[in-house]
Every structure is written in C-alpha cells, then in structure tokens.
PDB file of C-alpha atoms in Angstrom:
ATOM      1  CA  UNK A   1      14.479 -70.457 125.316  1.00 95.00           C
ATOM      2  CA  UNK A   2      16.525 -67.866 122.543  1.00 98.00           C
ATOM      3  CA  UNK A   3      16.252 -69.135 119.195  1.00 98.00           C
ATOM      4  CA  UNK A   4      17.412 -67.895 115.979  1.00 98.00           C
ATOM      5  CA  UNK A   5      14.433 -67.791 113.677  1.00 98.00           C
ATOM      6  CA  UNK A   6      14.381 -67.142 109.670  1.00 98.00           C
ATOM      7  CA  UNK A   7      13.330 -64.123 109.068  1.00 97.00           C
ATOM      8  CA  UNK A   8       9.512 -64.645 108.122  1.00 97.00           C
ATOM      9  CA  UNK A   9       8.324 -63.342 104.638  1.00 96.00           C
ATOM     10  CA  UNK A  10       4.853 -64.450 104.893  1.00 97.00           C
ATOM     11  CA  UNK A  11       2.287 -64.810 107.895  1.00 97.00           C
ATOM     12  CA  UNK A  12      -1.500 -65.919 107.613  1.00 96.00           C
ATOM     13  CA  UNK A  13      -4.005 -63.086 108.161  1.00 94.00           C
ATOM     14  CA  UNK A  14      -5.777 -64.326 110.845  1.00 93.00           C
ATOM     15  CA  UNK A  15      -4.967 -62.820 114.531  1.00 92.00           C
ATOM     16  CA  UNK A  16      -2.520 -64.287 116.845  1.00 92.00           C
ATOM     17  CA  UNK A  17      -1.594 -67.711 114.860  1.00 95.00           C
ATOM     18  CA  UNK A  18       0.310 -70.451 116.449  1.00 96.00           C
ATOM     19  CA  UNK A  19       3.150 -71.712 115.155  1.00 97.00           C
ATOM     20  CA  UNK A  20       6.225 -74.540 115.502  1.00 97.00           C
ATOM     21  CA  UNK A  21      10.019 -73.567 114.818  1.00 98.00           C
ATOM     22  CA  UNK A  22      11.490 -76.300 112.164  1.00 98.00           C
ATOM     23  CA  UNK A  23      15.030 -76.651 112.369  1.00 98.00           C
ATOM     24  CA  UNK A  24      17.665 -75.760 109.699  1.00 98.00           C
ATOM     25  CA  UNK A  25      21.861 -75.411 109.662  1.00 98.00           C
ATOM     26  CA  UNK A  26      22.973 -72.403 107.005  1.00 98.00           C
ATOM     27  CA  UNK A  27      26.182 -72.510 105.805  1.00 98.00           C
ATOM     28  CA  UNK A  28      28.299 -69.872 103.853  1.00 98.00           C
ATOM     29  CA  UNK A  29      30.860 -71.978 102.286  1.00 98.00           C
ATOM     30  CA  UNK A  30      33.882 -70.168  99.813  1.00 98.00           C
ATOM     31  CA  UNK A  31      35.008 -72.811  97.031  1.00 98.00           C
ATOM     32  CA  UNK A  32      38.189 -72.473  96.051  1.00 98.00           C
ATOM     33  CA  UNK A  33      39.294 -74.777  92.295  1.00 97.00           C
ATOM     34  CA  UNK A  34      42.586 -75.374  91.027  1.00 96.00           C
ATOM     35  CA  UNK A  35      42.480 -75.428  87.073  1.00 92.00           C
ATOM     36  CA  UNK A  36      45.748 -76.753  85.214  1.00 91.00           C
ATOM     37  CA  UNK A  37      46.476 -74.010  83.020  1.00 90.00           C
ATOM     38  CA  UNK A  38      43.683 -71.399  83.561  1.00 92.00           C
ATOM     39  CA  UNK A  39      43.206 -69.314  87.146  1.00 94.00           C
ATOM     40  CA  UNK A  40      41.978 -70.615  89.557  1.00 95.00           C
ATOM     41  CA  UNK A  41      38.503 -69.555  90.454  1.00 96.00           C
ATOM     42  CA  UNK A  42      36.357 -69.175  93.364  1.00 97.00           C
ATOM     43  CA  UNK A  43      33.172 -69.390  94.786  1.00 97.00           C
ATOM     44  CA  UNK A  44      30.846 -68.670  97.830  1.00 98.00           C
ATOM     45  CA  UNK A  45      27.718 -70.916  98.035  1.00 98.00           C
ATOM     46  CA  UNK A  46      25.017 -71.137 100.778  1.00 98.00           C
ATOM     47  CA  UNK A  47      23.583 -74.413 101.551  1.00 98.00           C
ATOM     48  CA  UNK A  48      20.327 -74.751 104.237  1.00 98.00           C
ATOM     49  CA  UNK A  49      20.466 -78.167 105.713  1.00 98.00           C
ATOM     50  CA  UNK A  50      17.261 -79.887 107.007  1.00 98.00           C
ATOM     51  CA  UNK A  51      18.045 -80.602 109.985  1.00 98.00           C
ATOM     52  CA  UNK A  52      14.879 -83.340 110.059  1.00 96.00           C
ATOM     53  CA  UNK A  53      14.907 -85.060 106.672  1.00 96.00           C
ATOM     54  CA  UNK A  54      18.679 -84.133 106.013  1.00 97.00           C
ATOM     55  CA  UNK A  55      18.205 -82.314 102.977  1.00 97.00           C
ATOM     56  CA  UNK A  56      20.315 -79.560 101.423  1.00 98.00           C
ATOM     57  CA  UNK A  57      19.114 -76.817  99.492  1.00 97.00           C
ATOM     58  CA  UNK A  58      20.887 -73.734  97.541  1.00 97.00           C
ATOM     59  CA  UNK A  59      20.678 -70.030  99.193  1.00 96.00           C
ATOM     60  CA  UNK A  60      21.679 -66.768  97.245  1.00 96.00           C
ATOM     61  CA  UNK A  61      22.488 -65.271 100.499  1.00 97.00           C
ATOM     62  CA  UNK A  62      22.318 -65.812 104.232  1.00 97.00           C
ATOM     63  CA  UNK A  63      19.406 -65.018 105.259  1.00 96.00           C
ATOM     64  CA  UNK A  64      18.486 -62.545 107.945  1.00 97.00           C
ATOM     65  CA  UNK A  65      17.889 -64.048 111.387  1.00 98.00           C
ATOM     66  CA  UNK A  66      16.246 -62.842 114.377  1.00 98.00           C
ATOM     67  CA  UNK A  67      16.457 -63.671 117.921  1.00 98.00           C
ATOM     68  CA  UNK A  68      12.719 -65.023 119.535  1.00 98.00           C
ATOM     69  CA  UNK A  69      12.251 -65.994 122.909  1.00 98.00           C
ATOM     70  CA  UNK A  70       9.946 -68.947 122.726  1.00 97.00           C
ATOM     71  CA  UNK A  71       9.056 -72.316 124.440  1.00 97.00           C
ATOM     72  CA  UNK A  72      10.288 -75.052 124.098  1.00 97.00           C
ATOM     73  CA  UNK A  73       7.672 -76.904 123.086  1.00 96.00           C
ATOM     74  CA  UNK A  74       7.287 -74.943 119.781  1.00 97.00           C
ATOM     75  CA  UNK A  75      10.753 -75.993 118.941  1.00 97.00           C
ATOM     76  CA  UNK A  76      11.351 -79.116 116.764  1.00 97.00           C
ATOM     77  CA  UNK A  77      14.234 -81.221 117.854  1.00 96.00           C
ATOM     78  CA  UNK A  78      16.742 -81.902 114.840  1.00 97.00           C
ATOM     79  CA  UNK A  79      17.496 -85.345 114.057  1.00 97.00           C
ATOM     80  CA  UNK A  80      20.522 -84.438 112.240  1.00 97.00           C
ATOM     81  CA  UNK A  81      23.444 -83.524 114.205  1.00 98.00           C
ATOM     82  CA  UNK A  82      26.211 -81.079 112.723  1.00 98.00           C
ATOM     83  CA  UNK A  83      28.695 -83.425 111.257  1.00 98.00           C
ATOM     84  CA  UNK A  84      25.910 -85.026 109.147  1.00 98.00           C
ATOM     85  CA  UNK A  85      24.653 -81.729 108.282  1.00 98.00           C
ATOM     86  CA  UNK A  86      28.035 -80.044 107.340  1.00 98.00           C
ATOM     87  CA  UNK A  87      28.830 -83.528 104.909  1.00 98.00           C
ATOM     88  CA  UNK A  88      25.578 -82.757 103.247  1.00 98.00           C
ATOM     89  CA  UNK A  89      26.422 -79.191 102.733  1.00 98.00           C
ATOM     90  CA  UNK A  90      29.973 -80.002 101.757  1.00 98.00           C
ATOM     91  CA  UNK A  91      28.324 -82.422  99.211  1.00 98.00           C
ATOM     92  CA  UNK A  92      25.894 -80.377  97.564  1.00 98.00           C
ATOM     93  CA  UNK A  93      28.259 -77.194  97.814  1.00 98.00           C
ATOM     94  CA  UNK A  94      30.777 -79.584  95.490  1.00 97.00           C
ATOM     95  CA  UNK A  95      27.762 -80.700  92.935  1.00 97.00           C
ATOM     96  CA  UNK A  96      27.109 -77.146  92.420  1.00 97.00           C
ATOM     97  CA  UNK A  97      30.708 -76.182  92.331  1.00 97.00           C
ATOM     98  CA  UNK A  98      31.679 -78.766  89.924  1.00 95.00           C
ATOM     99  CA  UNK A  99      28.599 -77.951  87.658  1.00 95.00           C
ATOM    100  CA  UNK A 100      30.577 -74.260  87.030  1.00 95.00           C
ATOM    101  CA  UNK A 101      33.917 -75.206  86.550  1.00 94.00           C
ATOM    102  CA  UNK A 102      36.270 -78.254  85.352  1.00 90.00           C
ATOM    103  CA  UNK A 103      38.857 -79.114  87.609  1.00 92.00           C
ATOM    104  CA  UNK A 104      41.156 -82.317  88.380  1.00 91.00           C
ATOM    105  CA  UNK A 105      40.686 -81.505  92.020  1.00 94.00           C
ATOM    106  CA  UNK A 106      38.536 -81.275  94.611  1.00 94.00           C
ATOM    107  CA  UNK A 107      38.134 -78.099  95.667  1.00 97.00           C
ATOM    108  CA  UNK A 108      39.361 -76.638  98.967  1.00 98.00           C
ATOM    109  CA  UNK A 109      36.183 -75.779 100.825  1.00 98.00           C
ATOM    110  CA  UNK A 110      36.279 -72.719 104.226  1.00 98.00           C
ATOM    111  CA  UNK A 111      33.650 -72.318 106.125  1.00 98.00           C
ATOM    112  CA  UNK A 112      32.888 -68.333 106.786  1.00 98.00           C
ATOM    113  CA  UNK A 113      29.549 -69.093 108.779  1.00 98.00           C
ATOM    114  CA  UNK A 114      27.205 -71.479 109.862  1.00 98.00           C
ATOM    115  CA  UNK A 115      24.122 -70.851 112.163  1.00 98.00           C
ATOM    116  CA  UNK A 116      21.509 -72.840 113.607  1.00 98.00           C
ATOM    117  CA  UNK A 117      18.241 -71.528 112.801  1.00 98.00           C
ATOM    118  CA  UNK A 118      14.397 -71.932 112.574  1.00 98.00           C
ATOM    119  CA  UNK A 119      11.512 -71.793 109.834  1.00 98.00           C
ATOM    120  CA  UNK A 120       8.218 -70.939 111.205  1.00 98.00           C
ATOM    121  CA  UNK A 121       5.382 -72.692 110.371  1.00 97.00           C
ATOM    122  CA  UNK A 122       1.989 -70.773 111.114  1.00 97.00           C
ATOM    123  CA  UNK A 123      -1.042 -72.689 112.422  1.00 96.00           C
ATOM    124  CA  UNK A 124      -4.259 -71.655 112.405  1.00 95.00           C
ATOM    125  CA  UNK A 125      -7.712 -71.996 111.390  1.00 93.00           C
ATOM    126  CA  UNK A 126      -9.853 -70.586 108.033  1.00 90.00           C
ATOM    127  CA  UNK A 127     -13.000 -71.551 107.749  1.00 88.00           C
ATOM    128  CA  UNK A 128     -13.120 -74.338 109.750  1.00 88.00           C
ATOM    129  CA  UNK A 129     -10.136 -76.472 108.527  1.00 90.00           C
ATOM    130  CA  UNK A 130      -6.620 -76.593 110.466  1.00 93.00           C
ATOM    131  CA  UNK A 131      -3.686 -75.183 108.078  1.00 95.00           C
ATOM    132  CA  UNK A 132      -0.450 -74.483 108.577  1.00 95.00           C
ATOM    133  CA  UNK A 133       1.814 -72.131 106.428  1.00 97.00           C
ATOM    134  CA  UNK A 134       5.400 -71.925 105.243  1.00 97.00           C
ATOM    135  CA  UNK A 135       6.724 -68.556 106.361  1.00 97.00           C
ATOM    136  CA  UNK A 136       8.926 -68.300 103.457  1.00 96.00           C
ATOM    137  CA  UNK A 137       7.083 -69.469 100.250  1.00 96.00           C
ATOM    138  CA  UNK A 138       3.138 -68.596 101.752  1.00 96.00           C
ATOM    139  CA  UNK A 139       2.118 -72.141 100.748  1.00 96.00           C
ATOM    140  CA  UNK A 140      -0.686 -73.471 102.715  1.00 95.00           C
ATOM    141  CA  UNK A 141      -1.387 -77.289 103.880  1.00 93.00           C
ATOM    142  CA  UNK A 142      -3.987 -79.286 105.530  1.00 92.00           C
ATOM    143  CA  UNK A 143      -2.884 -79.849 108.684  1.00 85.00           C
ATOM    144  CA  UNK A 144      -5.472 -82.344 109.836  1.00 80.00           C
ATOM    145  CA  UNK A 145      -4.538 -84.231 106.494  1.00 81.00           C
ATOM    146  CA  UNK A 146      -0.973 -84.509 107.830  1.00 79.00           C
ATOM    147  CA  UNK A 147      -1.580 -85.551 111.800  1.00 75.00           C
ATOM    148  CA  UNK A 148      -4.415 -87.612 110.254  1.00 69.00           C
ATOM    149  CA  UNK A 149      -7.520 -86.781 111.539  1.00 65.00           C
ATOM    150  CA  UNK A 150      -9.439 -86.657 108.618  1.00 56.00           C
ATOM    151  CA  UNK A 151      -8.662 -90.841 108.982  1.00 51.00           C
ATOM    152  CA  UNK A 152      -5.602 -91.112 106.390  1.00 56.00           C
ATOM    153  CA  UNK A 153      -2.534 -92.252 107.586  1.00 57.00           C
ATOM    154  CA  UNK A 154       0.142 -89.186 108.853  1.00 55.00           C
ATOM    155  CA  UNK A 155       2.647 -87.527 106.973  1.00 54.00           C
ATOM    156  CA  UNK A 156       5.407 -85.188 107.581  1.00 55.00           C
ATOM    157  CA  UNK A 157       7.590 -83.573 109.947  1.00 55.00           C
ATOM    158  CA  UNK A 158       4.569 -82.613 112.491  1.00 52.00           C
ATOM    159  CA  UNK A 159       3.546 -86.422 113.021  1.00 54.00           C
ATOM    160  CA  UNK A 160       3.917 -87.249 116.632  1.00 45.00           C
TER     161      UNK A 160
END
C-alpha cells in the first residue's frame, strides 16, 4: 500500500532496520481574530494530531512528506478518526491563538491543508537488546521493555 511518511531525520546505523509507520493528521490552520478597536490579526499554526493517543502537538511548518510503498502490516491503524482529530487541532490551534492575542471572539479558523501521514519507528538490534527509534528526535527505547518480555507489564503504542 502508498503511504505518506514523515520525512525521516534520523535512522539507526545498523543495516537494513525494520520499522512500523505510526499514524499522524497535520494540519495548516490560518487564525483569523477580531480585536475591538485594534486590527485584526492573523495567524497560521500547524498542529500534528496523534492519531493513536489523540494528542496534538505544535509544528513550525508542514513537514516534508514522501510517498513509500509498504505493507500493510507495518502500518498502524489510527484509532482516531478525522472529526476527532480536526476538534483536537481546532482546540489546541485556539489555546495557542488566544495565548498571542486578546479578543472577545473566537476566532474564524480555514483549513489550507491537512494530510494523513506516518512517523517511522526503526527496529533493530545493538548489542543484543531490541530498540526501536524515533525518526524525528533519534531517541532510543527498549523495545522488549515495552512488549514485555523482559516480564514487566506492556506499555505503549506497539502492545498487541
């Protein structure tokens, strides 16, 4: 299947790693505030939805995407669907918005883009131990610590 994948800053140095596609929603969202007696001002904000744990986070751009060809087992299904995710972009465009400017109103809120994309996750294996890595921040994690094979209970998205 064609997905549209965030563009990767960071990939383990190991050869060939496996990975899983985690799904997001980016929105480009233009603000636009009414002020009594002032002009009115606007602003663009881009909000990445989880589309797993429904979170929302601020972008300073949209990021570049590519198109992968992958299967479709190393896709995550989202649990959010795009209603819930626009809301929660809407929301946190509007607590960022209202953080910058005092209005009596709500502001007026255009969508200019949204895409669904994915952020890879690298697995692989460094001396011994099962990690995975966050393609856009490098950070590394257990992974056997989150499926729970070292005996703990699971944690996180990969839990299945």
């Amino acid at each position: 299947m064609k997905v549209a994948v965030m563009r990767p800053i960071f990939k383990p140095e190991v050869p060939n790693p496996d990975f899983v596609l985690y799904p997001y929603r980016i929105f480009h969202l233009r603000l636009f505030y009414k002020r009594l007696g002032r002009s009115d001002r606007v602003f663009d904000y881009f909000a990445y939805v989880d589309l797993y744990r429904l979170g929302a986070e601020r972008g300073d751009g949209f990021i570049e995407l590519y198109e992968w060809d992958v299967e479709e087992k190393k896709v995550m299904e989202p649990l959010v669907n795009y209603e819930e995710a626009e809301r929660k972009a809407f929301e946190s465009a509007i607590t960022w918005g209202n953080s910058r400017v005092v209005s009596w109103w709500l502001p007026r809120i255009e969508i200019i883009r949204h895409e669904r994309a994915y952020k890879v996750f690298w697995i692989y294996e460094k001396s011994g131990e099962r990690l995975i890595m966050d393609s856009l921040d490098g950070k590394e994690y257990s992974l056997d610590a989150m499926t729970g094979k070292d005996g703990r209970r699971c944690r996180g998205p990969w839990c299945r």
